mmCIF file of C-alpha atoms in Angstrom:
data_model
loop_
_atom_site.group_PDB
_atom_site.id
_atom_site.type_symbol
_atom_site.label_atom_id
_atom_site.label_comp_id
_atom_site.label_asym_id
_atom_site.label_seq_id
_atom_site.Cartn_x
_atom_site.Cartn_y
_atom_site.Cartn_z
ATOM 1 C CA MET A 257 79.229 148.390 84.209
ATOM 2 C CA LYS A 258 82.696 146.872 84.386
ATOM 3 C CA ASN A 259 81.480 144.446 87.056
ATOM 4 C CA MET A 260 78.569 143.382 84.851
ATOM 5 C CA ILE A 261 80.910 142.707 81.914
ATOM 6 C CA LYS A 262 83.289 140.827 84.203
ATOM 7 C CA ASP A 263 80.468 138.712 85.656
ATOM 8 C CA ALA A 264 79.146 137.975 82.165
ATOM 9 C CA ALA A 265 82.598 136.947 81.003
ATOM 10 C CA ILE A 266 83.050 134.649 84.005
ATOM 11 C CA LEU A 267 79.615 133.093 83.382
ATOM 12 C CA LEU A 268 80.490 132.578 79.722
ATOM 13 C CA VAL A 269 83.744 130.845 80.629
ATOM 14 C CA ILE A 270 81.988 128.607 83.154
ATOM 15 C CA THR A 271 79.313 127.720 80.610
ATOM 16 C CA LEU A 272 81.899 126.900 77.948
ATOM 17 C CA CYS A 273 83.912 124.761 80.385
ATOM 18 C CA ALA A 274 80.805 122.909 81.523
ATOM 19 C CA GLY A 275 79.822 122.277 77.911
ATOM 20 C CA LEU A 276 83.276 120.949 77.076
ATOM 21 C CA ILE A 277 83.279 118.679 80.114
ATOM 22 C CA LEU A 278 79.817 117.318 79.323
ATOM 23 C CA GLY A 279 80.831 116.734 75.710
ATOM 24 C CA PHE A 280 83.975 114.943 76.835
ATOM 25 C CA VAL A 281 82.040 112.740 79.262
ATOM 26 C CA TYR A 282 79.467 111.951 76.563
ATOM 27 C CA GLN A 283 82.168 110.876 74.119
ATOM 28 C CA ILE A 284 83.714 108.598 76.754
ATOM 29 C CA THR A 285 80.452 106.991 77.868
ATOM 30 C CA LYS A 286 78.422 106.743 74.650
ATOM 31 C CA GLU A 287 80.219 103.655 73.324
ATOM 32 C CA PRO A 288 80.012 101.657 76.596
ATOM 33 C CA ILE A 289 76.329 102.608 76.886
ATOM 34 C CA ALA A 290 75.685 101.558 73.291
ATOM 35 C CA ARG A 291 77.462 98.235 73.883
ATOM 36 C CA ALA A 292 75.467 97.616 77.065
ATOM 37 C CA GLU A 293 72.200 98.355 75.242
ATOM 38 C CA GLU A 294 73.201 96.041 72.399
ATOM 39 C CA GLU A 295 74.034 93.225 74.821
ATOM 40 C CA ALA A 296 70.717 93.717 76.642
ATOM 41 C CA ALA A 297 68.879 93.547 73.326
ATOM 42 C CA LYS A 298 70.696 90.347 72.313
ATOM 43 C CA LYS A 299 69.763 88.721 75.630
ATOM 44 C CA ALA A 300 66.146 89.792 75.118
ATOM 45 C CA TYR A 301 66.097 88.277 71.608
ATOM 46 C CA ALA A 302 67.408 84.993 72.967
ATOM 47 C CA GLU A 303 64.916 85.053 75.833
ATOM 48 C CA VAL A 304 61.868 85.389 73.573
ATOM 49 C CA PHE A 305 63.204 82.996 70.945
ATOM 50 C CA PRO A 306 65.510 80.444 72.653
ATOM 51 C CA GLN A 307 65.116 77.993 69.715
ATOM 52 C CA ALA A 308 66.877 80.399 67.347
ATOM 53 C CA SER A 309 70.584 80.075 66.560
ATOM 54 C CA ASP A 310 70.848 83.516 64.999
ATOM 55 C CA PHE A 311 68.892 86.690 64.318
ATOM 56 C CA ASN A 312 68.890 88.720 61.126
ATOM 57 C CA MET A 313 67.867 92.376 61.360
ATOM 58 C CA LEU A 314 65.343 93.286 58.674
ATOM 59 C CA GLU A 315 64.879 96.763 57.202
ATOM 60 C CA MET A 316 61.414 97.048 58.689
ATOM 61 C CA SER A 317 59.729 99.231 61.298
ATOM 62 C CA LEU A 318 56.477 101.113 61.755
ATOM 63 C CA THR A 319 56.372 104.538 63.376
ATOM 64 C CA GLU A 320 54.572 107.798 62.723
ATOM 65 C CA GLY A 321 55.301 108.843 59.152
ATOM 66 C CA SER A 322 56.035 105.324 57.941
ATOM 67 C CA ALA A 323 54.218 103.806 54.990
ATOM 68 C CA GLY A 324 51.073 102.119 56.266
ATOM 69 C CA TYR A 325 50.913 104.236 59.418
ATOM 70 C CA GLU A 326 47.388 105.527 58.738
ATOM 71 C CA GLU A 327 46.074 101.972 58.528
ATOM 72 C CA TRP A 328 48.027 101.159 61.685
ATOM 73 C CA LYS A 329 46.523 104.190 63.424
ATOM 74 C CA ASN A 330 43.004 103.293 62.291
ATOM 75 C CA ALA A 331 43.483 99.796 63.666
ATOM 76 C CA GLY A 332 43.958 101.334 67.123
ATOM 77 C CA TYR A 333 47.743 101.291 67.452
ATOM 78 C CA GLU A 334 48.555 104.989 67.219
ATOM 79 C CA GLY A 335 50.404 104.844 70.547
ATOM 80 C CA VAL A 336 52.539 101.860 69.524
ATOM 81 C CA ASP A 337 55.757 101.765 67.490
ATOM 82 C CA ILE A 338 57.363 98.734 65.884
ATOM 83 C CA VAL A 339 60.981 99.761 66.458
ATOM 84 C CA ASN A 340 62.674 96.930 64.592
ATOM 85 C CA VAL A 341 62.058 93.443 63.209
ATOM 86 C CA LEU A 342 64.452 90.483 63.175
ATOM 87 C CA ALA A 343 64.103 87.120 61.493
ATOM 88 C CA ALA A 344 64.784 84.276 63.944
ATOM 89 C CA LEU A 345 66.866 81.603 62.216
ATOM 90 C CA ASP A 346 67.597 77.966 63.058
ATOM 91 C CA GLU A 347 70.978 76.253 62.603
ATOM 92 C CA GLY A 348 70.296 75.831 58.881
ATOM 93 C CA SER A 349 69.513 79.554 58.501
ATOM 94 C CA ASN A 350 65.826 78.774 57.991
ATOM 95 C CA ARG A 351 63.421 81.384 59.314
ATOM 96 C CA ILE A 352 61.431 79.968 62.221
ATOM 97 C CA GLY A 353 59.763 83.190 63.237
ATOM 98 C CA TYR A 354 60.329 86.818 64.119
ATOM 99 C CA VAL A 355 61.445 88.975 67.001
ATOM 100 C CA LEU A 356 59.876 92.429 67.222
ATOM 101 C CA THR A 357 60.979 95.331 69.387
ATOM 102 C CA VAL A 358 57.880 97.260 70.354
ATOM 103 C CA THR A 359 57.405 100.555 72.198
ATOM 104 C CA SER A 360 54.190 101.725 73.810
ATOM 105 C CA HIS A 361 53.878 105.454 74.390
ATOM 106 C CA GLU A 362 50.875 104.950 76.641
ATOM 107 C CA GLY A 363 52.520 103.849 79.886
ATOM 108 C CA TYR A 364 51.633 105.720 83.068
ATOM 109 C CA GLY A 365 55.266 106.708 83.669
ATOM 110 C CA GLY A 366 56.393 107.015 80.053
ATOM 111 C CA ASP A 367 57.412 104.689 77.247
ATOM 112 C CA ILE A 368 57.488 100.910 77.740
ATOM 113 C CA THR A 369 59.754 98.982 75.363
ATOM 114 C CA PHE A 370 59.943 95.212 75.049
ATOM 115 C CA THR A 371 60.799 92.451 72.614
ATOM 116 C CA MET A 372 58.361 89.731 71.583
ATOM 117 C CA GLY A 373 59.077 86.484 69.775
ATOM 118 C CA ILE A 374 56.522 85.021 67.390
ATOM 119 C CA SER A 375 56.962 81.587 65.801
ATOM 120 C CA ASN A 376 55.933 80.886 62.205
ATOM 121 C CA ASP A 377 52.657 79.340 63.393
ATOM 122 C CA GLY A 378 51.763 82.505 65.290
ATOM 123 C CA THR A 379 52.662 81.262 68.760
ATOM 124 C CA LEU A 380 53.820 84.094 70.987
ATOM 125 C CA ASN A 381 56.895 82.686 72.738
ATOM 126 C CA GLY A 382 56.861 85.512 75.231
ATOM 127 C CA ILE A 383 57.976 89.084 75.856
ATOM 128 C CA SER A 384 61.103 90.561 77.437
ATOM 129 C CA ILE A 385 60.875 94.055 78.881
ATOM 130 C CA LEU A 386 63.780 96.324 77.922
ATOM 131 C CA SER A 387 62.652 99.627 79.410
ATOM 132 C CA ILE A 388 59.895 100.572 81.837
ATOM 133 C CA SER A 389 59.452 103.376 84.371
ATOM 134 C CA GLU A 390 56.031 102.783 85.883
ATOM 135 C CA THR A 391 54.988 103.344 89.496
ATOM 136 C CA ALA A 392 56.893 101.211 92.013
ATOM 137 C CA GLY A 393 54.700 98.501 93.520
ATOM 138 C CA LEU A 394 52.053 98.960 90.829
ATOM 139 C CA GLY A 395 52.950 99.285 87.152
ATOM 140 C CA MET A 396 56.480 98.024 87.820
ATOM 141 C CA LYS A 397 54.875 94.650 88.533
ATOM 142 C CA ALA A 398 54.531 94.202 84.783
ATOM 143 C CA GLU A 399 57.679 92.066 84.760
ATOM 144 C CA ALA A 400 56.314 89.668 87.367
ATOM 145 C CA VAL A 401 52.576 89.780 86.628
ATOM 146 C CA LEU A 402 52.072 90.469 82.917
ATOM 147 C CA LYS A 403 55.166 89.035 81.261
ATOM 148 C CA PRO A 404 54.587 85.329 82.174
ATOM 149 C CA GLN A 405 50.986 85.422 80.980
ATOM 150 C CA PHE A 406 51.874 85.989 77.322
ATOM 151 C CA ALA A 407 54.273 83.065 76.957
ATOM 152 C CA GLY A 408 53.233 80.127 74.752
ATOM 153 C CA LYS A 409 49.923 81.624 73.640
ATOM 154 C CA ASN A 410 48.571 81.259 70.101
ATOM 155 C CA VAL A 411 45.833 83.851 69.796
ATOM 156 C CA SER A 412 45.144 86.719 67.394
ATOM 157 C CA SER A 413 44.894 89.289 70.193
ATOM 158 C CA PHE A 414 44.598 89.674 73.956
ATOM 159 C CA THR A 415 42.185 91.376 76.298
ATOM 160 C CA TYR A 416 42.712 91.972 79.995
ATOM 161 C CA THR A 417 40.366 91.306 82.851
ATOM 162 C CA LYS A 418 40.143 92.188 86.514
ATOM 163 C CA THR A 419 38.052 89.153 87.430
ATOM 164 C CA GLY A 420 40.406 86.312 86.509
ATOM 165 C CA ALA A 421 41.446 85.050 83.073
ATOM 166 C CA THR A 422 39.313 82.221 81.706
ATOM 167 C CA SER A 423 40.924 81.706 78.282
ATOM 168 C CA ASP A 424 44.328 81.953 76.582
ATOM 169 C CA SER A 425 43.351 85.295 75.070
ATOM 170 C CA GLN A 426 42.720 86.881 78.476
ATOM 171 C CA ILE A 427 45.360 88.480 80.696
ATOM 172 C CA ASP A 428 44.917 89.173 84.394
ATOM 173 C CA ALA A 429 45.390 92.905 84.936
ATOM 174 C CA ILE A 430 47.862 94.251 87.463
ATOM 175 C CA SER A 431 45.831 95.317 90.478
ATOM 176 C CA GLY A 432 45.775 99.106 90.659
ATOM 177 C CA ALA A 433 47.681 99.539 87.394
ATOM 178 C CA THR A 434 45.129 99.412 84.591
ATOM 179 C CA ILE A 435 47.011 101.994 82.493
ATOM 180 C CA THR A 436 50.184 99.882 82.505
ATOM 181 C CA THR A 437 48.220 96.724 81.785
ATOM 182 C CA ASN A 438 46.432 98.374 78.886
ATOM 183 C CA ALA A 439 49.676 99.818 77.477
ATOM 184 C CA VAL A 440 51.466 96.463 77.459
ATOM 185 C CA THR A 441 48.473 94.487 76.211
ATOM 186 C CA THR A 442 47.766 96.939 73.378
ATOM 187 C CA ALA A 443 51.434 96.936 72.348
ATOM 188 C CA VAL A 444 51.531 93.126 72.292
ATOM 189 C CA ASN A 445 48.369 93.141 70.175
ATOM 190 C CA GLY A 446 50.069 95.641 67.893
ATOM 191 C CA GLY A 447 52.970 93.237 67.428
ATOM 192 C CA LEU A 448 50.613 90.384 66.612
ATOM 193 C CA TYR A 449 48.695 92.597 64.179
ATOM 194 C CA TYR A 450 51.964 93.576 62.501
ATOM 195 C CA PHE A 451 52.951 89.898 62.228
ATOM 196 C CA GLN A 452 49.655 89.112 60.527
ATOM 197 C CA THR A 453 49.402 92.135 58.239
ATOM 198 C CA GLN A 454 53.004 93.021 57.394
ATOM 199 C CA LEU A 455 54.963 89.792 57.798
ATOM 200 C CA GLY A 456 52.461 87.456 56.149
ATOM 201 C CA GLY A 457 51.949 85.500 59.331
ATOM 202 C CA SER A 458 48.832 83.704 60.417
ATOM 203 C CA ILE A 459 47.541 82.622 63.791
ATOM 204 C CA ASN A 460 46.581 78.951 64.212
ATOM 205 C CA GLU A 461 44.281 79.812 67.062
ATOM 206 C CA ALA A 462 42.468 76.866 68.576
ATOM 207 C CA GLU A 463 38.700 77.057 68.302
#
């Protein structure tokens, strides 16, 4: 009995020490991690909207429980979150478009988060992937295969194809990674839908 109490006491001490150490490490590392994430986000904003001189964070987002979520869900974007919205400003502080941070919860390996820049006329400047953990050699090709295909397109939505894109609104799927392709494409479409329905934007899509 004494040995059991002794062992329990030792285990309790070890657990408390481990908890204190982890807490200490967390306190030391959380600020550098937050700064690194902030810098990565700033680089992503500039990448998808290089014409902008500054970005102004707006008090806007769309996730489960937000106002308008049911309409969002019914439009087919239940697995997509609009994490934040920034106004892209020129040197005169005029709004020239928006930068959205979007998360898809439908990736094969988990969440996929990226930024997308949309000009006032609805042109998608491009996307910049912030976080992705898809299968190496397949879904992880999203950076090389999918990302370039969205840049400079002015369409209301995208579809993907396995037989070769024939229009601006079509994206060539990653071979062997349909789930990743669908997740990214749907999330981009969600961003465009949000631009049109929540930000008052319109798409000057060529006929």
